[in-house]
mmCIF file of C-alpha atoms in Angstrom:
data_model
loop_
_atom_site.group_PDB
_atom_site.id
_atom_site.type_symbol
_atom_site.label_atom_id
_atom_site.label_comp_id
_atom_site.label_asym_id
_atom_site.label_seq_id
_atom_site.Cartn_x
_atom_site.Cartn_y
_atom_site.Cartn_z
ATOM 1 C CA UNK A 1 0.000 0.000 0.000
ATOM 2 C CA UNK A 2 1.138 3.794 -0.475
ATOM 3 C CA UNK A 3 0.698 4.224 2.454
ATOM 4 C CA UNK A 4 11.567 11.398 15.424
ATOM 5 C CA UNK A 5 13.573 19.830 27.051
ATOM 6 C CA UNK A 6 9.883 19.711 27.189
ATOM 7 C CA UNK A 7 7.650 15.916 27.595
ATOM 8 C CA UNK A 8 4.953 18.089 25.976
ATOM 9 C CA UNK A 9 6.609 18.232 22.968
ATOM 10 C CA UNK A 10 4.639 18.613 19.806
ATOM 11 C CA UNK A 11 5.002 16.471 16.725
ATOM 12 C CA UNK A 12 7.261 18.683 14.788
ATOM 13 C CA UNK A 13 9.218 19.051 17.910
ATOM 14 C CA UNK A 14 9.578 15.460 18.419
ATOM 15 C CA UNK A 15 10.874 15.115 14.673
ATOM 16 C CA UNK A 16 13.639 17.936 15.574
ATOM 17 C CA UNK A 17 14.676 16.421 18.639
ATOM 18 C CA UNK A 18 15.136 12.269 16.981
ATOM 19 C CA UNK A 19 17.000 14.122 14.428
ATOM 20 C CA UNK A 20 19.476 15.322 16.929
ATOM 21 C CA UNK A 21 20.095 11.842 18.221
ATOM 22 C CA UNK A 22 21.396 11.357 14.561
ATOM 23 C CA UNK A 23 24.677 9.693 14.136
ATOM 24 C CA UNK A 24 26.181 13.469 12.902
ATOM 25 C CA UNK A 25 26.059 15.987 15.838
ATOM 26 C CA UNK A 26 25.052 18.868 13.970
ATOM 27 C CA UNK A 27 21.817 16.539 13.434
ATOM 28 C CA UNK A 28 21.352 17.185 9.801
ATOM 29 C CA UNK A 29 21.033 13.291 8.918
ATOM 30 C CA UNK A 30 16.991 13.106 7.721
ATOM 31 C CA UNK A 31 14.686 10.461 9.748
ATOM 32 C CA UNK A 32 14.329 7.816 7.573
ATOM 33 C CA UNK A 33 11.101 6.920 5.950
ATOM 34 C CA UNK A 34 10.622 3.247 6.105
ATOM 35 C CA UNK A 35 11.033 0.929 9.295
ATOM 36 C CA UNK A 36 13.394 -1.975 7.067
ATOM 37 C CA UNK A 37 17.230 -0.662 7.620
ATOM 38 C CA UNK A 38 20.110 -2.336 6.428
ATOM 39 C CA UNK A 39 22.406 -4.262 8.573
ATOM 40 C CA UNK A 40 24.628 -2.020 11.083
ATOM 41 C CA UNK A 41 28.024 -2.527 11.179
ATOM 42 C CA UNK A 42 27.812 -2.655 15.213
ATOM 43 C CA UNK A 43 25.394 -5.153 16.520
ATOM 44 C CA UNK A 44 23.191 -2.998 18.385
ATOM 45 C CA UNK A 45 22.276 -6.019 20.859
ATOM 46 C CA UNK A 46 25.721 -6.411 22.321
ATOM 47 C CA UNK A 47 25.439 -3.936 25.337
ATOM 48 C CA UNK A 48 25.351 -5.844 29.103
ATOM 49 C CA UNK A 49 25.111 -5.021 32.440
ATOM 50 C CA UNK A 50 28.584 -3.660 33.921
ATOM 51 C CA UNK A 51 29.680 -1.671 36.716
ATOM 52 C CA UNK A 52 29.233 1.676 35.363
ATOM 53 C CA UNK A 53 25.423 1.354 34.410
ATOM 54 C CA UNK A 54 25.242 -0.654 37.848
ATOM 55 C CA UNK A 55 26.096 2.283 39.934
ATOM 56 C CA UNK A 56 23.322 4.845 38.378
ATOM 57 C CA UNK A 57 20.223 4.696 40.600
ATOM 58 C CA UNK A 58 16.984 5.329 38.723
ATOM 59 C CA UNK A 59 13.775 5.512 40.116
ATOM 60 C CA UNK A 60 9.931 6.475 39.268
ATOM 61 C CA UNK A 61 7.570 3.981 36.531
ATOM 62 C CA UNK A 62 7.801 3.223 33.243
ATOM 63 C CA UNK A 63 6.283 5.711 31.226
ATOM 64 C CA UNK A 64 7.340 8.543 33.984
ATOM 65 C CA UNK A 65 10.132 10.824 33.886
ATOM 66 C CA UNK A 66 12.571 9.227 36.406
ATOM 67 C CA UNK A 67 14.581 10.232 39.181
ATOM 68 C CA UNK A 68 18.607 9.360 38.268
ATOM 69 C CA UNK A 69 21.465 9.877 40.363
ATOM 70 C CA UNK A 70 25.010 8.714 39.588
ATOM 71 C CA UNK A 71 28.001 10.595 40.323
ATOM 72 C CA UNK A 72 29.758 13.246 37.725
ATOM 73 C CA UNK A 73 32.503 12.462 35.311
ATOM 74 C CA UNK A 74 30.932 8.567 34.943
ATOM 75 C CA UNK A 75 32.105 6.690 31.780
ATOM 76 C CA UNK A 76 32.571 3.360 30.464
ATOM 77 C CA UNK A 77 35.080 1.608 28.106
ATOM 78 C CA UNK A 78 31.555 0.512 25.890
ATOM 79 C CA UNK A 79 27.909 1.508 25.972
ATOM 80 C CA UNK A 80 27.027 -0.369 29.282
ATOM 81 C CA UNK A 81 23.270 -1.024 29.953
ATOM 82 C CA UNK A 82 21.184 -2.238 32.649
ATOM 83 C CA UNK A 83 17.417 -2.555 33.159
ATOM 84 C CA UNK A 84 15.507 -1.281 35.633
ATOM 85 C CA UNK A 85 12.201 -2.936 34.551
ATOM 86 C CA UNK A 86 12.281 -5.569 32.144
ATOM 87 C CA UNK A 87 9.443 -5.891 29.286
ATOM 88 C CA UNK A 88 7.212 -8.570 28.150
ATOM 89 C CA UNK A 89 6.652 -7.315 24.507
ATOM 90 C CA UNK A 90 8.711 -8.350 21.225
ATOM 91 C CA UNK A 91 12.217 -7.362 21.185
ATOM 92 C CA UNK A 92 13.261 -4.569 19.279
ATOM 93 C CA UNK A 93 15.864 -5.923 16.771
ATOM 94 C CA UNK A 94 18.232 -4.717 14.313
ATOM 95 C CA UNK A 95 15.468 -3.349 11.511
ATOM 96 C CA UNK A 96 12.760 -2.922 13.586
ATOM 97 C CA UNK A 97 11.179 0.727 14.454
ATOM 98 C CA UNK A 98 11.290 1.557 18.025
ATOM 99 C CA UNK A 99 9.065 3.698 19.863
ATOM 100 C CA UNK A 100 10.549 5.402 23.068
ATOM 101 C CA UNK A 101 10.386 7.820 25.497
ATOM 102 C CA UNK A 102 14.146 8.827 26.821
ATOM 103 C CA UNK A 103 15.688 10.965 28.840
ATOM 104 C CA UNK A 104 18.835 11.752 28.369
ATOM 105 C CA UNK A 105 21.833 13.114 30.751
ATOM 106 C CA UNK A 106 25.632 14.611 30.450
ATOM 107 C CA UNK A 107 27.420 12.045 32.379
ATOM 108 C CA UNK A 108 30.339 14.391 33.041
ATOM 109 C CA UNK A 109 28.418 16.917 34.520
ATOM 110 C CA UNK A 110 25.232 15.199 35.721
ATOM 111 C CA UNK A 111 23.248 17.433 34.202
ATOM 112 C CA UNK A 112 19.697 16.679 32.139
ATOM 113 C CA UNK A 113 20.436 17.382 28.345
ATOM 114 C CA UNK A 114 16.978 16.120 27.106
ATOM 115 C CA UNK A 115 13.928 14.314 27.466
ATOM 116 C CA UNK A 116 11.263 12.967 24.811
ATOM 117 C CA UNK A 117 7.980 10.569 25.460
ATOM 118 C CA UNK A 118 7.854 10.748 29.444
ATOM 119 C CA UNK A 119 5.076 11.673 31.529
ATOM 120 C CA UNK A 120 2.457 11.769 28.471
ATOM 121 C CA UNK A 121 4.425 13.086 26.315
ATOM 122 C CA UNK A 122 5.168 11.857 22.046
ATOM 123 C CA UNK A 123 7.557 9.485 21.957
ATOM 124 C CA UNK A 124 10.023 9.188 19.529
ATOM 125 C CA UNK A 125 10.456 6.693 16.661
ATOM 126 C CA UNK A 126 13.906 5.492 16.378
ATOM 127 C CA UNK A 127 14.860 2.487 14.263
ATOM 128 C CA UNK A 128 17.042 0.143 15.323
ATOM 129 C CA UNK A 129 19.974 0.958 13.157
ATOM 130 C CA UNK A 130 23.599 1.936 14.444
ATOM 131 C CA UNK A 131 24.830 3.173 10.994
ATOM 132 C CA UNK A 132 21.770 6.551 11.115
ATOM 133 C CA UNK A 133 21.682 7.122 15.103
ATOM 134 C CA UNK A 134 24.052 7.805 17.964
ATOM 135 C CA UNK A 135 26.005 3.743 18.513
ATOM 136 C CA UNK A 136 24.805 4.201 22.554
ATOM 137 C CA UNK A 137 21.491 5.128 21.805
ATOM 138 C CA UNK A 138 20.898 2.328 19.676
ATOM 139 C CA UNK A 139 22.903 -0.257 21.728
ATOM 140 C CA UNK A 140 20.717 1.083 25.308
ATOM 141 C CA UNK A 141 17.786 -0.972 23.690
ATOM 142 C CA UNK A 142 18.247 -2.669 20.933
ATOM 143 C CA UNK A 143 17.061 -6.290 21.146
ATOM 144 C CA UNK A 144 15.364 -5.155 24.399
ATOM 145 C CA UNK A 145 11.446 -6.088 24.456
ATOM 146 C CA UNK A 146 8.695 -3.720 24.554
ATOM 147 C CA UNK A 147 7.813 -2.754 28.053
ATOM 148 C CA UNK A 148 11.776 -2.294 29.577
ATOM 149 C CA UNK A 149 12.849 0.750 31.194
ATOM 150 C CA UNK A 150 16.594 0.164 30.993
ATOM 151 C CA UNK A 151 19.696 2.687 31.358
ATOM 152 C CA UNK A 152 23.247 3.192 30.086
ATOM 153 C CA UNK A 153 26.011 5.054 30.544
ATOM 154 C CA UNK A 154 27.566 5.852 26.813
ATOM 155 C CA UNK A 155 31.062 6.598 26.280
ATOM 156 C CA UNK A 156 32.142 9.870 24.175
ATOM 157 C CA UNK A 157 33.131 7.570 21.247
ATOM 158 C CA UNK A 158 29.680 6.077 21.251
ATOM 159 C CA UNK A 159 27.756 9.190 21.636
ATOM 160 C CA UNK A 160 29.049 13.034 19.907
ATOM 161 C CA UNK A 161 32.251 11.840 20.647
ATOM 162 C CA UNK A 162 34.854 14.832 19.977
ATOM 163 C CA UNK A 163 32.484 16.880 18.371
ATOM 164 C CA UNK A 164 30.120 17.154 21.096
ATOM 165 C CA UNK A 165 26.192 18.415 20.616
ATOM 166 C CA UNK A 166 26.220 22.707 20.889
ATOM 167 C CA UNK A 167 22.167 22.237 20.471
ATOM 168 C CA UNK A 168 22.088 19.957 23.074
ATOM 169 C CA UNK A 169 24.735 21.388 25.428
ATOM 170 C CA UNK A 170 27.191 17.964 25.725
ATOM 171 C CA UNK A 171 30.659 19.177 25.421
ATOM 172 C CA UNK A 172 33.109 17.879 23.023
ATOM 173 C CA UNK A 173 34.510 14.174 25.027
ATOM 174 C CA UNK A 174 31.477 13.914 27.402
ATOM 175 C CA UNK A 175 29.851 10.984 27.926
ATOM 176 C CA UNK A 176 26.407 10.203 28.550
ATOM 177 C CA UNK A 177 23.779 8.330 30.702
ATOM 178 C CA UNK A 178 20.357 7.478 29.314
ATOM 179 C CA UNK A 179 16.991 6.369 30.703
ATOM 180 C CA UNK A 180 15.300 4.838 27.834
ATOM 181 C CA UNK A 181 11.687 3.132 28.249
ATOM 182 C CA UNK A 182 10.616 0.899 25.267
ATOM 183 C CA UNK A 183 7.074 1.543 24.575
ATOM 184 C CA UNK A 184 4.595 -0.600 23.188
ATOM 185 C CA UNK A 185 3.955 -1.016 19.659
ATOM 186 C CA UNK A 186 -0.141 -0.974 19.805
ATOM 187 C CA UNK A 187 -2.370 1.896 20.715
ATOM 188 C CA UNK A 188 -2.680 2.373 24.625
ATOM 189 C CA UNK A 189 -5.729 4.626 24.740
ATOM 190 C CA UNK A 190 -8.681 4.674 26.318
ATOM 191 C CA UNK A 191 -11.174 2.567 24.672
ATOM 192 C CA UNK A 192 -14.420 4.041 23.448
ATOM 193 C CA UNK A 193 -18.343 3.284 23.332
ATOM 194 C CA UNK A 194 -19.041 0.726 20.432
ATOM 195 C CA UNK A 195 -20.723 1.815 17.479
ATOM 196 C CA UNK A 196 -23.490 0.305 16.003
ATOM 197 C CA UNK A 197 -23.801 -1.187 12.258
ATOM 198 C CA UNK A 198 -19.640 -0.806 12.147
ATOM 199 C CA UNK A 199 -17.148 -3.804 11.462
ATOM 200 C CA UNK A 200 -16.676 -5.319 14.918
ATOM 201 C CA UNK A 201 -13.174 -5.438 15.977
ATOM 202 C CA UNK A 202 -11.783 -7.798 18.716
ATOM 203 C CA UNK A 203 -7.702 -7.900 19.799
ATOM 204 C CA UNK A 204 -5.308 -10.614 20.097
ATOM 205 C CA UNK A 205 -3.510 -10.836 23.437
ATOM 206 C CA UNK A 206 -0.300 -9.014 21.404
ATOM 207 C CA UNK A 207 -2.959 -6.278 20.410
ATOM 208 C CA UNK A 208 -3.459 -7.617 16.524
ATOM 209 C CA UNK A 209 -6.568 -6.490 15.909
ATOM 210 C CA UNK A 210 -9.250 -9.142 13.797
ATOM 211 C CA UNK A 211 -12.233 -7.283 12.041
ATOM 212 C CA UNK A 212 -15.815 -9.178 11.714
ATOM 213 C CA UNK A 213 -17.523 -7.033 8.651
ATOM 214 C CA UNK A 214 -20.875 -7.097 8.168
ATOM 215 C CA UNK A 215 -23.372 -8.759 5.594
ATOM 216 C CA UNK A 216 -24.676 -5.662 4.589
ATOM 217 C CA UNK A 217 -23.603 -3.402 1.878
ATOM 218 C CA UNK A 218 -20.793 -0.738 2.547
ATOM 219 C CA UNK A 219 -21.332 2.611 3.390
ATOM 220 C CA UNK A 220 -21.084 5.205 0.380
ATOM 221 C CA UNK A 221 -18.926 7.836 2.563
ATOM 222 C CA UNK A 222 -15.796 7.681 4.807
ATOM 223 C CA UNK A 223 -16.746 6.532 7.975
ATOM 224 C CA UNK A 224 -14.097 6.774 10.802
ATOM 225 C CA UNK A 225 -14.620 5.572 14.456
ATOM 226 C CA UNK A 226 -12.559 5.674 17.042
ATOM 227 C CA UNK A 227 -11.800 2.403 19.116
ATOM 228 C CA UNK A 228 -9.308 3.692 21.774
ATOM 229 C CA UNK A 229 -8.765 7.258 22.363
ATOM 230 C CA UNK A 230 -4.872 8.507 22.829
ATOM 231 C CA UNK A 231 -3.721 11.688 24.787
ATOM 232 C CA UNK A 232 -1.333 12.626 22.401
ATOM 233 C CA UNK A 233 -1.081 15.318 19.837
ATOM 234 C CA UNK A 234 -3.378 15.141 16.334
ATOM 235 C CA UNK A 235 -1.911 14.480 13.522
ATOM 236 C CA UNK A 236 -1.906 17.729 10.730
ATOM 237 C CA UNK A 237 -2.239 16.207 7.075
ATOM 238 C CA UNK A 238 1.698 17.073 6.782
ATOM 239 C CA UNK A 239 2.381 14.612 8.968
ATOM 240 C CA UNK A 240 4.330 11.309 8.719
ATOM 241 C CA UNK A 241 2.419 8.613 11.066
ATOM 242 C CA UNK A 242 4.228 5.667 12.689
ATOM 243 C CA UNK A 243 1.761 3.386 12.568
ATOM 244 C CA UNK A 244 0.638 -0.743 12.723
ATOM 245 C CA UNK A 245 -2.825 -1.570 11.026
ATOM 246 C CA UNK A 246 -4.805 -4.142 9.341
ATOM 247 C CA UNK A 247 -5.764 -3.817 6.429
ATOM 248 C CA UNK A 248 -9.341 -5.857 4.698
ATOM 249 C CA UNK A 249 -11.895 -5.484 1.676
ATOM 250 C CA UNK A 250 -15.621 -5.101 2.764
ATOM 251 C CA UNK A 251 -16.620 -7.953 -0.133
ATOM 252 C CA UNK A 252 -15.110 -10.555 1.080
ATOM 253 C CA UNK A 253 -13.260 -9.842 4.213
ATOM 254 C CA UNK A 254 -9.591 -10.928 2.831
ATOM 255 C CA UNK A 255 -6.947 -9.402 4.110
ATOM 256 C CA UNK A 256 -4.718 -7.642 1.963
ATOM 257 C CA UNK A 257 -2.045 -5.643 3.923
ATOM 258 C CA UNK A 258 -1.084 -5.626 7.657
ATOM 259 C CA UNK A 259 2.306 -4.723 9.909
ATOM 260 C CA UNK A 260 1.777 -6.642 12.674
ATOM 261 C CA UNK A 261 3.966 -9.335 11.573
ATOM 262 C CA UNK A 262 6.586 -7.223 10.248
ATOM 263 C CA UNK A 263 6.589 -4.700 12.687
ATOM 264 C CA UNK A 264 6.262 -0.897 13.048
ATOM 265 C CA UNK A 265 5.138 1.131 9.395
ATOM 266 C CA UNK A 266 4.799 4.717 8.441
ATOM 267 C CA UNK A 267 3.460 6.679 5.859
ATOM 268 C CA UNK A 268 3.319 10.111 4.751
ATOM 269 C CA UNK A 269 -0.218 11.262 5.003
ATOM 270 C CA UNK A 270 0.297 13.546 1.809
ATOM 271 C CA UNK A 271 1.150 10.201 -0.050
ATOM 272 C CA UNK A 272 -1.370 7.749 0.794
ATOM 273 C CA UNK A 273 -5.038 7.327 -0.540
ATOM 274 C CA UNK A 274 -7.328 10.151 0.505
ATOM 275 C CA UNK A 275 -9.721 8.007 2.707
ATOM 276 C CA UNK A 276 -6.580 6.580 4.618
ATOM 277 C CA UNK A 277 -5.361 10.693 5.212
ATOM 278 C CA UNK A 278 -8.440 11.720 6.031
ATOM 279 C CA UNK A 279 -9.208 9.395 8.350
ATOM 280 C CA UNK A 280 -6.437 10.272 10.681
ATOM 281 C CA UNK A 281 -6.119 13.374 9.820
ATOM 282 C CA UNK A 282 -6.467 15.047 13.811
ATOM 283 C CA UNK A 283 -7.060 11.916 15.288
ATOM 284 C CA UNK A 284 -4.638 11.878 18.483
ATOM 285 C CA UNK A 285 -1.287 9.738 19.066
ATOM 286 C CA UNK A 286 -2.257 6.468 21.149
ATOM 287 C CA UNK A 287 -5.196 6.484 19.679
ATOM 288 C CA UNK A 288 -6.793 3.055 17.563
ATOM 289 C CA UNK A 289 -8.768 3.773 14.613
ATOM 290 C CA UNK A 290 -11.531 2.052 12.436
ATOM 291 C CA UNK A 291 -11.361 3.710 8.798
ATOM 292 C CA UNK A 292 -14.109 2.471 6.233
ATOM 293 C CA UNK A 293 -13.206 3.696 2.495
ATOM 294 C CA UNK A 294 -15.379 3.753 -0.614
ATOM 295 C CA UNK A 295 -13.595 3.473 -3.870
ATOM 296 C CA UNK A 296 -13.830 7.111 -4.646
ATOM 297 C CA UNK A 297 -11.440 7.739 -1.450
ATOM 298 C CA UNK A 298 -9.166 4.457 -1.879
ATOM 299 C CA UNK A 299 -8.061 3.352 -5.609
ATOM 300 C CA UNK A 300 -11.171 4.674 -7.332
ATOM 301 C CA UNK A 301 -13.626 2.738 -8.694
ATOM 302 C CA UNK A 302 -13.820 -0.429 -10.558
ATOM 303 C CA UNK A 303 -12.011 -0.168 -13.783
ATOM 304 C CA UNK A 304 -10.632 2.661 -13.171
ATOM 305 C CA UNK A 305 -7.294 1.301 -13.051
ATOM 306 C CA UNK A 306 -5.127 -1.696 -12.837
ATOM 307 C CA UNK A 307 -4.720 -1.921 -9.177
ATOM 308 C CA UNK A 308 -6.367 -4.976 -7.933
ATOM 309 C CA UNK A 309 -8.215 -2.555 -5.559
ATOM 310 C CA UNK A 310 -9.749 -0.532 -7.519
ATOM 311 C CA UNK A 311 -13.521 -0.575 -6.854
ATOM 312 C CA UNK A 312 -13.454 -1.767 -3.470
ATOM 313 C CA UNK A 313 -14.337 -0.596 -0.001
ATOM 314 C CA UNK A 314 -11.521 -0.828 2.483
ATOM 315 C CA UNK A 315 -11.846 -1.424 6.360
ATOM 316 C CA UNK A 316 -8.068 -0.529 8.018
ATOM 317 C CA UNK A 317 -7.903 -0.545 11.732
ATOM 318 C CA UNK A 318 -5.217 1.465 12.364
ATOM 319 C CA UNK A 319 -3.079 1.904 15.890
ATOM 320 C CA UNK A 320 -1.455 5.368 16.195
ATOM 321 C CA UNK A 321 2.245 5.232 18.141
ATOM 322 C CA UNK A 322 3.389 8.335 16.986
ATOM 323 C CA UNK A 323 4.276 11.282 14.308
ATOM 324 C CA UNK A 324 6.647 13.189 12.737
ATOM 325 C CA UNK A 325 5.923 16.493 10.806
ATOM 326 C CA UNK A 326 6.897 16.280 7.293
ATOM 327 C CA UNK A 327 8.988 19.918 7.655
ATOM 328 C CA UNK A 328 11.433 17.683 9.770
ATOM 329 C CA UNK A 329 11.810 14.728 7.462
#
């Protein structure tokens, strides 16, 4: 199908801030647009526990901007990690899209740098992929399993090294200590009233989402209802949406596109069908949407064209982890 200082931050804000975690300091190295990366050179699941990471205390839930205390000047021959709470959800491996909420510290002078996706706030979307982002970042959680809160301490040659980050105020040679939680990959909103004479949609214990369509004939307009309700931003039609859906045909219920066993997709909303913009088009990040498109909104109608879609209603239920503004891309 056609279809990255403040834990308010708004979408474009959290595209400006991934960006910095970029692999260049001066954080000109674009997000990239799909979730498949090629191979790192550094196998971003080698990190373990060592005395370093061992000696910084962290405190508070997942999902809450911690407490941290370690003492200044702390370093570490390699990106050392240790986890604080450990997930239940898939693992987050080399090619797979993360989505996180961080917060970041200067380990030689103790003092916060930056924070993204605590407390309510958008997380970012990171993929797992030394080669684009910052070697520590990367190695803090990759392979870890949705769910972990887990910390490192990063040395300089793993993070801006002898550069440094001006934007970010790390000094050129400072290491640094992060608090990374791995958030899950499905929508964790409230869920909403049921809607009468919609497709019925039950979930899978790992949030997959099955859709029961009716024997009735689709609707002739976009219909979009909301299954779980997110507190996060909405999402402007410039936005890029990180994203796992289901995707099925109203005739016969087949489905013809999903991510749930490949793992985290996202589209440009400028670049997809009109129904599939539309419908999340301000609808808010956490959020789990049921999107209903006739033809005229999808691939048009029958004979229209050659795509094997073409006159056909589509049912997508859609699970909204987070955005990016296109500006930032």
């Amino acid at each position: 199908m056609r279809l990255h200082r403040s834990t308010a931050l708004s979408i474009a804000s959290v595209a400006a801030v991934a960006a910095l975690l970029a692999g260049c300091s001066s954080g000109d190295a674009p997000t990239p647009t799909t979730t498949t990366t090629a191979a790192a050179a550094v196998d971003a699941c080698e990190a373990t526990s060592g005395s370093a990471s061992e000696s910084v205390t962290v405190t508070g839930d997942f999902g809450v901007t911690p407490t941290v205390d370690f003492a200044a000047g702390i370093t570490a021959d390699v990106t050392e990690r240790t986890e604080i709470v450990t997930g239940t959800g898939p693992e987050m491996t080399t090619g797979q899209t993360a989505i996180i909420g961080y917060s970041i510290y200067d380990g030689t002078t103790a003092e916060l740098v930056d924070t993204v996706g605590m407390d309510g706030g958008d997380p970012a979307a990171i993929p797992v992929d030394t080669s684009t982002y910052l070697t520590g970042l990367i190695k803090t959680f990759g392979c870890e399993p949705t769910g972990t809160r887990v910390v490192s301490v990063v040395p300089a040659a793993e993070a801006f090294g002898e550069q440094g980050n001006e934007t970010l105020g790390v000094s050129p040679g400072d290491s640094l200590v992060m608090v990374i939680d791995v958030k899950p990959i499905r929508a964790t909103g409230a869920d909403q009233p049921v809607v009468e004479g919609q497709p019925a949609v039950s979930l899978a214990e790992d949030g997959t989402p099955s859709i029961a369509i009716p024997a009735t004939a689709p609707p002739a307009d976009l219909q979009v209802t909301v299954l779980k309700k997110g507190t996060g931003s909405a999402l402007t039609a410039d936005a890029t949406a990180y994203v796992q859906y289901v995707g099925e045909k109203w005739s016969d219920g087949t489905m013809f596109d999903e991510s749930w066993t490949t793992g985290v997709r996202n589209f440009p909303l400028a670049n997809v069908v009109p129904g599939f913009s539309q419908g999340l088009t301000g609808q808010t990040i956490g959020s789990q949407v049921l999107i209903v498109i006739p033809p005229g909104l999808g691939y048009g109608e029958a004979g229209s064209s050659d795509n094997a879609l073409a006159g056909e209603t589509l049912v997508f239920v859609v699970d909204i982890l987070t955005a990016t503004a296109s500006a930032a891309q």
